[in-house]
Structures are given as structure tokens and as C-alpha cells.
XYZ file of C-alpha atoms in Angstrom:
364
model
C 80.631 -78.656 -23.615
C 81.220 -82.381 -24.017
C 82.591 -85.304 -22.089
C 85.675 -87.066 -23.425
C 87.343 -90.485 -23.206
C 90.975 -91.354 -22.687
C 92.198 -92.870 -25.962
C 94.486 -95.197 -24.005
C 92.185 -96.716 -21.381
C 88.667 -95.394 -22.103
C 88.282 -93.481 -18.816
C 85.732 -90.662 -18.929
C 87.424 -87.254 -18.942
C 86.382 -83.679 -18.339
C 87.447 -80.588 -20.246
C 89.891 -79.265 -17.626
C 91.578 -82.617 -16.891
C 95.366 -82.693 -17.357
C 95.943 -86.349 -16.448
C 93.869 -89.506 -16.735
C 93.027 -90.754 -13.256
C 93.003 -94.387 -14.392
C 96.108 -94.829 -16.556
C 98.007 -91.626 -15.625
C 98.475 -90.544 -19.240
C 99.040 -86.822 -19.612
C 96.209 -85.094 -21.470
C 96.032 -82.192 -23.874
C 93.208 -80.440 -25.690
C 93.431 -80.048 -29.472
C 91.286 -77.139 -30.581
C 91.506 -77.446 -34.364
C 90.885 -81.174 -34.818
C 87.404 -82.032 -33.579
C 87.859 -79.979 -30.385
C 88.803 -82.997 -28.323
C 90.871 -83.940 -25.287
C 93.631 -86.438 -26.097
C 95.920 -88.723 -24.157
C 99.476 -87.751 -25.097
C 102.814 -89.552 -25.120
C 106.357 -88.189 -25.573
C 107.473 -87.915 -29.200
C 110.987 -88.397 -30.567
C 112.029 -84.770 -30.145
C 112.410 -83.755 -26.518
C 109.586 -81.546 -25.303
C 107.171 -82.665 -28.016
C 104.185 -84.999 -27.792
C 102.044 -87.290 -29.902
C 98.295 -87.153 -29.372
C 96.720 -90.602 -29.442
C 94.224 -90.772 -32.260
C 95.892 -88.050 -34.358
C 98.357 -89.221 -36.989
C 101.089 -87.204 -38.640
C 101.256 -84.340 -36.150
C 103.302 -83.564 -33.067
C 102.532 -81.051 -30.371
C 104.035 -79.182 -27.470
C 102.336 -77.971 -24.337
C 101.116 -74.385 -24.256
C 103.703 -72.189 -22.515
C 101.088 -71.386 -19.866
C 100.923 -75.049 -18.821
C 103.807 -74.378 -16.416
C 101.467 -72.066 -14.487
C 98.758 -74.762 -14.310
C 96.288 -72.568 -16.198
C 96.163 -74.310 -19.588
C 95.880 -77.893 -20.883
C 95.781 -77.033 -24.608
C 98.320 -78.241 -27.151
C 100.251 -76.296 -29.803
C 101.118 -77.828 -33.158
C 104.912 -77.880 -33.455
C 104.624 -76.629 -37.055
C 102.851 -73.437 -36.002
C 105.863 -71.603 -34.618
C 103.743 -70.536 -31.656
C 104.498 -71.029 -27.973
C 100.973 -70.242 -26.777
C 97.823 -72.167 -27.640
C 94.930 -70.755 -29.642
C 93.292 -69.432 -26.461
C 96.302 -68.107 -24.526
C 97.847 -66.196 -27.421
C 94.995 -63.695 -27.100
C 96.203 -62.568 -23.677
C 97.644 -59.039 -23.581
C 97.990 -58.521 -19.812
C 98.059 -61.194 -17.119
C 98.261 -60.686 -13.352
C 101.494 -60.281 -11.423
C 102.327 -63.917 -10.670
C 104.536 -63.314 -7.650
C 101.295 -62.970 -5.673
C 99.733 -66.343 -4.746
C 96.244 -64.809 -4.725
C 96.761 -63.498 -8.246
C 97.851 -66.930 -9.445
C 94.675 -68.524 -8.057
C 92.501 -65.797 -9.564
C 94.173 -66.166 -12.955
C 93.612 -69.928 -12.862
C 89.862 -69.374 -12.402
C 89.802 -66.733 -15.129
C 91.631 -68.975 -17.598
C 89.249 -71.855 -16.894
C 86.357 -69.620 -17.922
C 88.201 -68.165 -20.918
C 89.140 -71.605 -22.253
C 85.491 -72.680 -22.035
C 84.621 -69.588 -24.070
C 87.155 -70.536 -26.732
C 85.877 -74.103 -26.818
C 82.494 -72.688 -27.792
C 84.002 -70.347 -30.411
C 85.746 -73.331 -32.007
C 82.606 -75.487 -31.857
C 80.624 -72.713 -33.561
C 83.306 -72.412 -36.237
C 83.923 -68.761 -35.414
C 87.518 -69.232 -34.258
C 88.350 -70.989 -37.530
C 86.351 -68.773 -39.890
C 86.855 -65.295 -38.413
C 90.387 -63.904 -38.064
C 90.470 -63.142 -34.344
C 94.020 -61.781 -34.689
C 93.332 -59.281 -37.462
C 95.620 -56.236 -37.120
C 92.637 -53.904 -37.454
C 90.777 -55.256 -34.400
C 92.269 -58.324 -32.713
C 90.471 -59.983 -29.826
C 92.728 -59.564 -26.789
C 92.268 -59.879 -23.044
C 93.699 -58.067 -20.066
C 93.183 -59.303 -16.510
C 93.726 -56.401 -14.136
C 93.877 -56.011 -10.373
C 92.342 -52.961 -8.724
C 94.652 -49.978 -8.604
C 96.606 -49.753 -5.335
C 96.359 -46.650 -3.169
C 93.493 -45.176 -5.183
C 90.441 -44.470 -3.036
C 87.457 -46.449 -4.228
C 88.691 -46.832 -7.821
C 88.106 -50.321 -9.150
C 88.905 -51.979 -12.450
C 85.776 -52.276 -14.564
C 85.081 -55.334 -16.668
C 84.275 -54.273 -20.216
C 85.107 -54.173 -23.928
C 86.759 -51.463 -26.014
C 87.680 -51.994 -29.679
C 88.547 -55.660 -29.296
C 90.154 -55.350 -25.853
C 88.251 -57.284 -23.194
C 89.109 -56.302 -19.627
C 88.265 -58.700 -16.822
C 88.644 -57.360 -13.290
C 90.766 -59.758 -11.287
C 88.447 -59.179 -8.321
C 85.685 -61.000 -10.217
C 87.550 -64.254 -9.522
C 86.870 -63.776 -5.814
C 83.509 -65.440 -5.137
C 82.636 -63.164 -2.206
C 83.522 -59.989 -4.108
C 81.620 -61.109 -7.191
C 78.550 -61.957 -5.099
C 78.709 -58.555 -3.435
C 78.814 -56.867 -6.840
C 75.962 -59.042 -8.084
C 73.754 -57.924 -5.200
C 74.810 -54.286 -5.566
C 73.885 -54.357 -9.251
C 70.631 -56.236 -8.620
C 71.657 -59.058 -10.952
C 70.231 -62.597 -10.756
C 73.369 -64.093 -12.319
C 77.050 -63.094 -12.390
C 79.914 -65.449 -13.254
C 83.345 -65.234 -14.843
C 82.155 -67.268 -17.816
C 79.142 -64.987 -18.134
C 81.474 -61.964 -18.261
C 83.509 -63.506 -21.058
C 80.453 -64.441 -23.066
C 78.904 -60.996 -22.678
C 82.038 -58.979 -23.466
C 82.935 -60.933 -26.602
C 79.368 -60.265 -27.719
C 80.439 -56.641 -28.196
C 83.461 -57.794 -30.165
C 81.364 -59.967 -32.455
C 78.890 -57.132 -32.978
C 81.847 -55.249 -34.453
C 83.028 -58.155 -36.577
C 79.775 -59.838 -37.657
C 77.374 -56.899 -37.805
C 79.285 -53.664 -38.361
C 82.054 -55.087 -40.556
C 79.657 -57.224 -42.618
C 77.244 -54.367 -43.352
C 74.457 -55.995 -41.326
C 73.465 -52.882 -39.373
C 69.970 -52.539 -40.834
C 69.044 -56.146 -40.097
C 70.474 -55.937 -36.582
C 68.684 -52.659 -35.821
C 65.399 -54.218 -36.899
C 65.859 -56.697 -34.037
C 67.728 -54.748 -31.338
C 66.883 -51.117 -32.031
C 68.959 -47.987 -32.608
C 72.625 -48.555 -31.769
C 73.395 -44.904 -32.648
C 71.729 -43.683 -29.459
C 74.324 -42.010 -27.230
C 75.757 -44.891 -25.207
C 76.854 -43.010 -22.093
C 73.570 -41.118 -21.852
C 71.647 -44.374 -22.237
C 73.646 -46.034 -19.444
C 73.222 -43.031 -17.153
C 69.473 -43.068 -17.740
C 69.357 -46.797 -17.057
C 71.205 -46.515 -13.747
C 69.056 -43.560 -12.673
C 65.656 -44.903 -13.712
C 66.087 -48.664 -13.942
C 64.428 -50.932 -16.481
C 60.856 -50.426 -17.746
C 58.226 -52.396 -15.852
C 57.483 -54.640 -18.845
C 61.129 -55.428 -19.604
C 60.639 -59.208 -19.371
C 58.270 -59.057 -22.337
C 61.060 -57.889 -24.635
C 64.492 -58.383 -23.025
C 66.470 -61.215 -21.457
C 67.710 -59.036 -18.575
C 67.283 -55.575 -17.103
C 70.748 -54.552 -18.324
C 69.741 -55.458 -21.866
C 67.224 -52.596 -21.754
C 69.941 -49.957 -21.370
C 71.144 -49.771 -24.999
C 70.963 -51.781 -28.217
C 74.622 -52.791 -27.817
C 73.951 -54.211 -24.376
C 70.830 -55.992 -25.588
C 72.955 -57.622 -28.291
C 75.740 -58.597 -25.856
C 73.328 -59.960 -23.235
C 71.460 -61.984 -25.856
C 74.752 -63.244 -27.305
C 75.815 -64.436 -23.842
C 72.532 -66.296 -23.334
C 72.846 -67.885 -26.747
C 76.227 -69.307 -25.706
C 74.834 -70.328 -22.288
C 72.077 -72.311 -23.955
C 73.952 -74.163 -26.677
C 76.889 -75.087 -24.454
C 74.682 -76.326 -21.607
C 72.538 -78.335 -23.992
C 75.605 -80.004 -25.469
C 76.604 -81.129 -21.971
C 73.066 -82.358 -21.314
C 73.338 -84.401 -24.485
C 76.727 -85.744 -23.400
C 75.072 -87.088 -20.244
C 72.152 -88.409 -22.331
C 69.800 -86.386 -20.158
C 66.167 -87.441 -20.561
C 63.106 -85.908 -18.942
C 59.751 -87.608 -18.495
C 58.028 -86.197 -15.382
C 55.288 -88.549 -14.222
C 53.018 -85.596 -13.402
C 53.447 -84.059 -16.869
C 50.246 -85.418 -18.391
C 50.507 -83.333 -21.555
C 54.116 -84.287 -22.262
C 55.167 -80.639 -22.332
C 58.308 -81.306 -20.301
C 59.224 -84.668 -21.822
C 62.574 -84.544 -23.606
C 64.288 -87.467 -25.303
C 67.541 -85.802 -26.196
C 68.699 -86.151 -29.766
C 69.704 -82.805 -31.219
C 73.133 -81.187 -31.512
C 72.601 -77.494 -30.664
C 75.721 -76.559 -32.638
C 74.404 -78.016 -35.892
C 70.618 -77.724 -35.503
C 69.442 -74.911 -37.776
C 66.047 -74.199 -36.189
C 66.373 -72.152 -32.992
C 62.842 -73.137 -31.976
C 63.930 -76.788 -31.837
C 66.798 -75.789 -29.573
C 64.546 -73.721 -27.302
C 61.944 -76.511 -27.239
C 64.556 -78.666 -25.522
C 66.092 -75.865 -23.470
C 62.933 -74.870 -21.616
C 62.294 -78.227 -19.876
C 66.034 -78.784 -19.298
C 66.473 -75.376 -17.646
C 63.304 -75.934 -15.587
C 64.669 -79.258 -14.331
C 68.050 -77.703 -13.518
C 66.362 -74.869 -11.621
C 64.295 -77.350 -9.627
C 67.343 -79.456 -8.781
C 69.196 -76.379 -7.571
C 66.270 -75.469 -5.317
C 66.400 -78.887 -3.657
C 69.966 -78.057 -2.592
C 68.926 -74.705 -1.151
C 70.537 -72.817 -4.025
C 69.097 -70.120 -6.243
C 67.835 -71.062 -9.677
C 70.615 -72.024 -12.050
C 69.005 -70.145 -14.952
C 66.815 -67.405 -13.427
C 65.564 -65.929 -16.693
C 62.338 -65.895 -18.698
C 62.557 -66.294 -22.459
C 59.626 -64.432 -23.955
C 58.805 -64.900 -27.668
C 60.625 -61.653 -28.625
C 63.716 -62.801 -26.700
C 63.610 -66.179 -28.433
C 63.517 -64.370 -31.759
C 66.597 -62.383 -30.714
C 68.413 -65.595 -29.801
C 67.333 -66.963 -33.174
C 68.925 -63.923 -34.810
C 72.215 -64.811 -33.082
C 72.018 -68.405 -34.279
C 71.344 -67.299 -37.848
C 74.038 -64.602 -37.719
C 76.703 -67.075 -36.599
C 75.758 -69.755 -39.093
C 75.596 -67.330 -42.012
C 78.869 -65.625 -41.023
C 80.755 -68.923 -40.769
C 79.305 -70.158 -44.070
C 80.201 -66.873 -45.767
C 83.761 -67.019 -44.453
C 84.054 -70.612 -45.598
C 82.993 -69.689 -49.143
C 85.484 -66.813 -49.186
C 88.343 -69.059 -48.042
C 87.443 -71.690 -50.646
C 87.329 -69.154 -53.499
């Protein structure tokens, strides 16, 4: 994630901003042109807008802007009413309920951050996420009324990502995190994990990359339900941190892939924000220089995953330490062993090769 500037007055802006606090210009995010937030002004046709800094195009607000859940723009030539993120929604909450509206707003904030990353990686441009065979769609569901103990489960099934509306409630999500023995549980984490399953389908299965993926993550043909049942009965192996990024990753090769995919997105997006703030580390007690970082790499374009991890380790250590000073748990409570780093490197290579391959196919 990056910081932005108002093209009218230069004020620093954040991704979710809808209005510049200095000059009061309305703002809109343009996903397909540098993934940037733009000050906008009314165009000649009523209900359309010009984005400052973009010539020859006019836009309209995403239809979901009226619900205060989206600040993305839609090109007037597209024929679409929804932006590139919102048009993937299949089911949204019942909006007559004020609690549902608040929950949906939190969910959309996380989902739009996910789509920012997909655009920055080039996946949203290169891979057809609306293919009729397996489109990526989302449904945000409330727990079933009058059903004893039955709760909506967050998950993925053939391109359909379900997010339980209850996950937007901080207290409920924390209760589930403790019940599941998880060190980390967020809405954004759910999105990143669940689309990992979708991209396994699209980038591994559909591109005939099963052998290479199995060499890294193991046998995905193992019975999934049996593997999950065994995991919940027996827990993770005692040496799981030597080979996996989380205990849940030990349950099945698909979950190892999805967990690693989520951490890959965690890392590159956080590092981009660290770069945006020009974060530099030079601890005075670090005599060997192991934790000294003079930021200069773009994690979205850097090819070598080891260069990315070299920067990530001291940055995540500093963030964890800062959180502790505020009496909070560690921001990134995970250990990246060499095998886990290699798995993250597989993700980086898979994405870059898939986008390059799609680009060659489109150019042919």
C-alpha cells in the first residue's frame, strides 16, 4: 500500500480517503492507471467526473459509493456501474440493518485493499477474474437466524469466497481467534487466505503446474476433509515452525498454499507502505548491522525474494517491538524458517511468471 497526494493542493492522502481535508476536492481511486488516488472535478455530463492528472477519460463513481463503502471510479466507456472491486460481489448484507451496514463497510475496506494488491501485482489485469468457468465472486453472509449454534463459515468453493459477517465484529473475531488458537485473525487476512485457494485453481491447476507446486507444498490429492479432521483432533506436529508458516498450514497442502499466499501478500503490501514512509532502521545497539535497513527496493518489482525477506525481517521485528511498547501483541507473530521463505519465493515466482505469460498471450 502507498501514500498519495492530492493533485490539486499536494495534501498527503490515504487509500480510503474520499475527500481532501485541505482543499475539499472529492477523491476517487483509479485501479487501471497506476493504481492511484485522484482529486476529481465534475465533467460536462452530469454525474461524470474528470480525474486530475488523467487526460482524455471521464469517470463516474462506483454505484456502491452511495453506501459509503467504495471510493473507486468507473470509466464511463466501460458500461459498468460497479468498480473493478465491487463488481465481484454476489451477495451483500441486508442494508436495512444499521449493524449490517457498518459490518459491510469494514469488509469492503479489507476487500478493496486486497484488490489494490491484485492490481499492483498485475494479476487483476492479466488474469480474467470474471471468466465464466470460474469467476472470483464474494458473498458476505450473516449467521442464520433461529438455527441453534449454526454459524456461517468463512471459506472458498470453486471461486466463491464467503466471508462471515460476524468476522467484522472485533469482539466476535477475537473470540474465534482464541477458540482456534490463532496468533492472528483479521478481515484482510481472511481475504488474502481465501483468494489463495482461488489462485491455486487459476495459476497452478489451470496452468498445469501441479508437479512443481507439489514439490514445494506436498500432495494436494490427500483427502481434504480427512486431513482437516485429523488436524483438529491431533493438532500440528511439534516441529511445525521448521516447515510451515502457521499451524493451520500443516493441515493440508491446499491450506499450506493459501496460508503462504496470504503471508506473501502481507509482506509485500506492508513493505510498500514502509517504503512510502521512507522507513529506515539503524539500531544503535546493532553492532553487526544485521537490523540496519536503508529502504530502497520495490517489493512488487524486485525479482529476488531473498532481497525482500532481507528487508522484511528487521522491519517486522521493529513493528513487533513498537506494538509491545503499547501493550499490544506482536503485529507479525510468525517465524519465517528457510523452508517457509522458499515457499514464499515460490509464490513470488509463480505470480511473476503467470503475469508475464498472460502478457505474452495477450500481445500475440
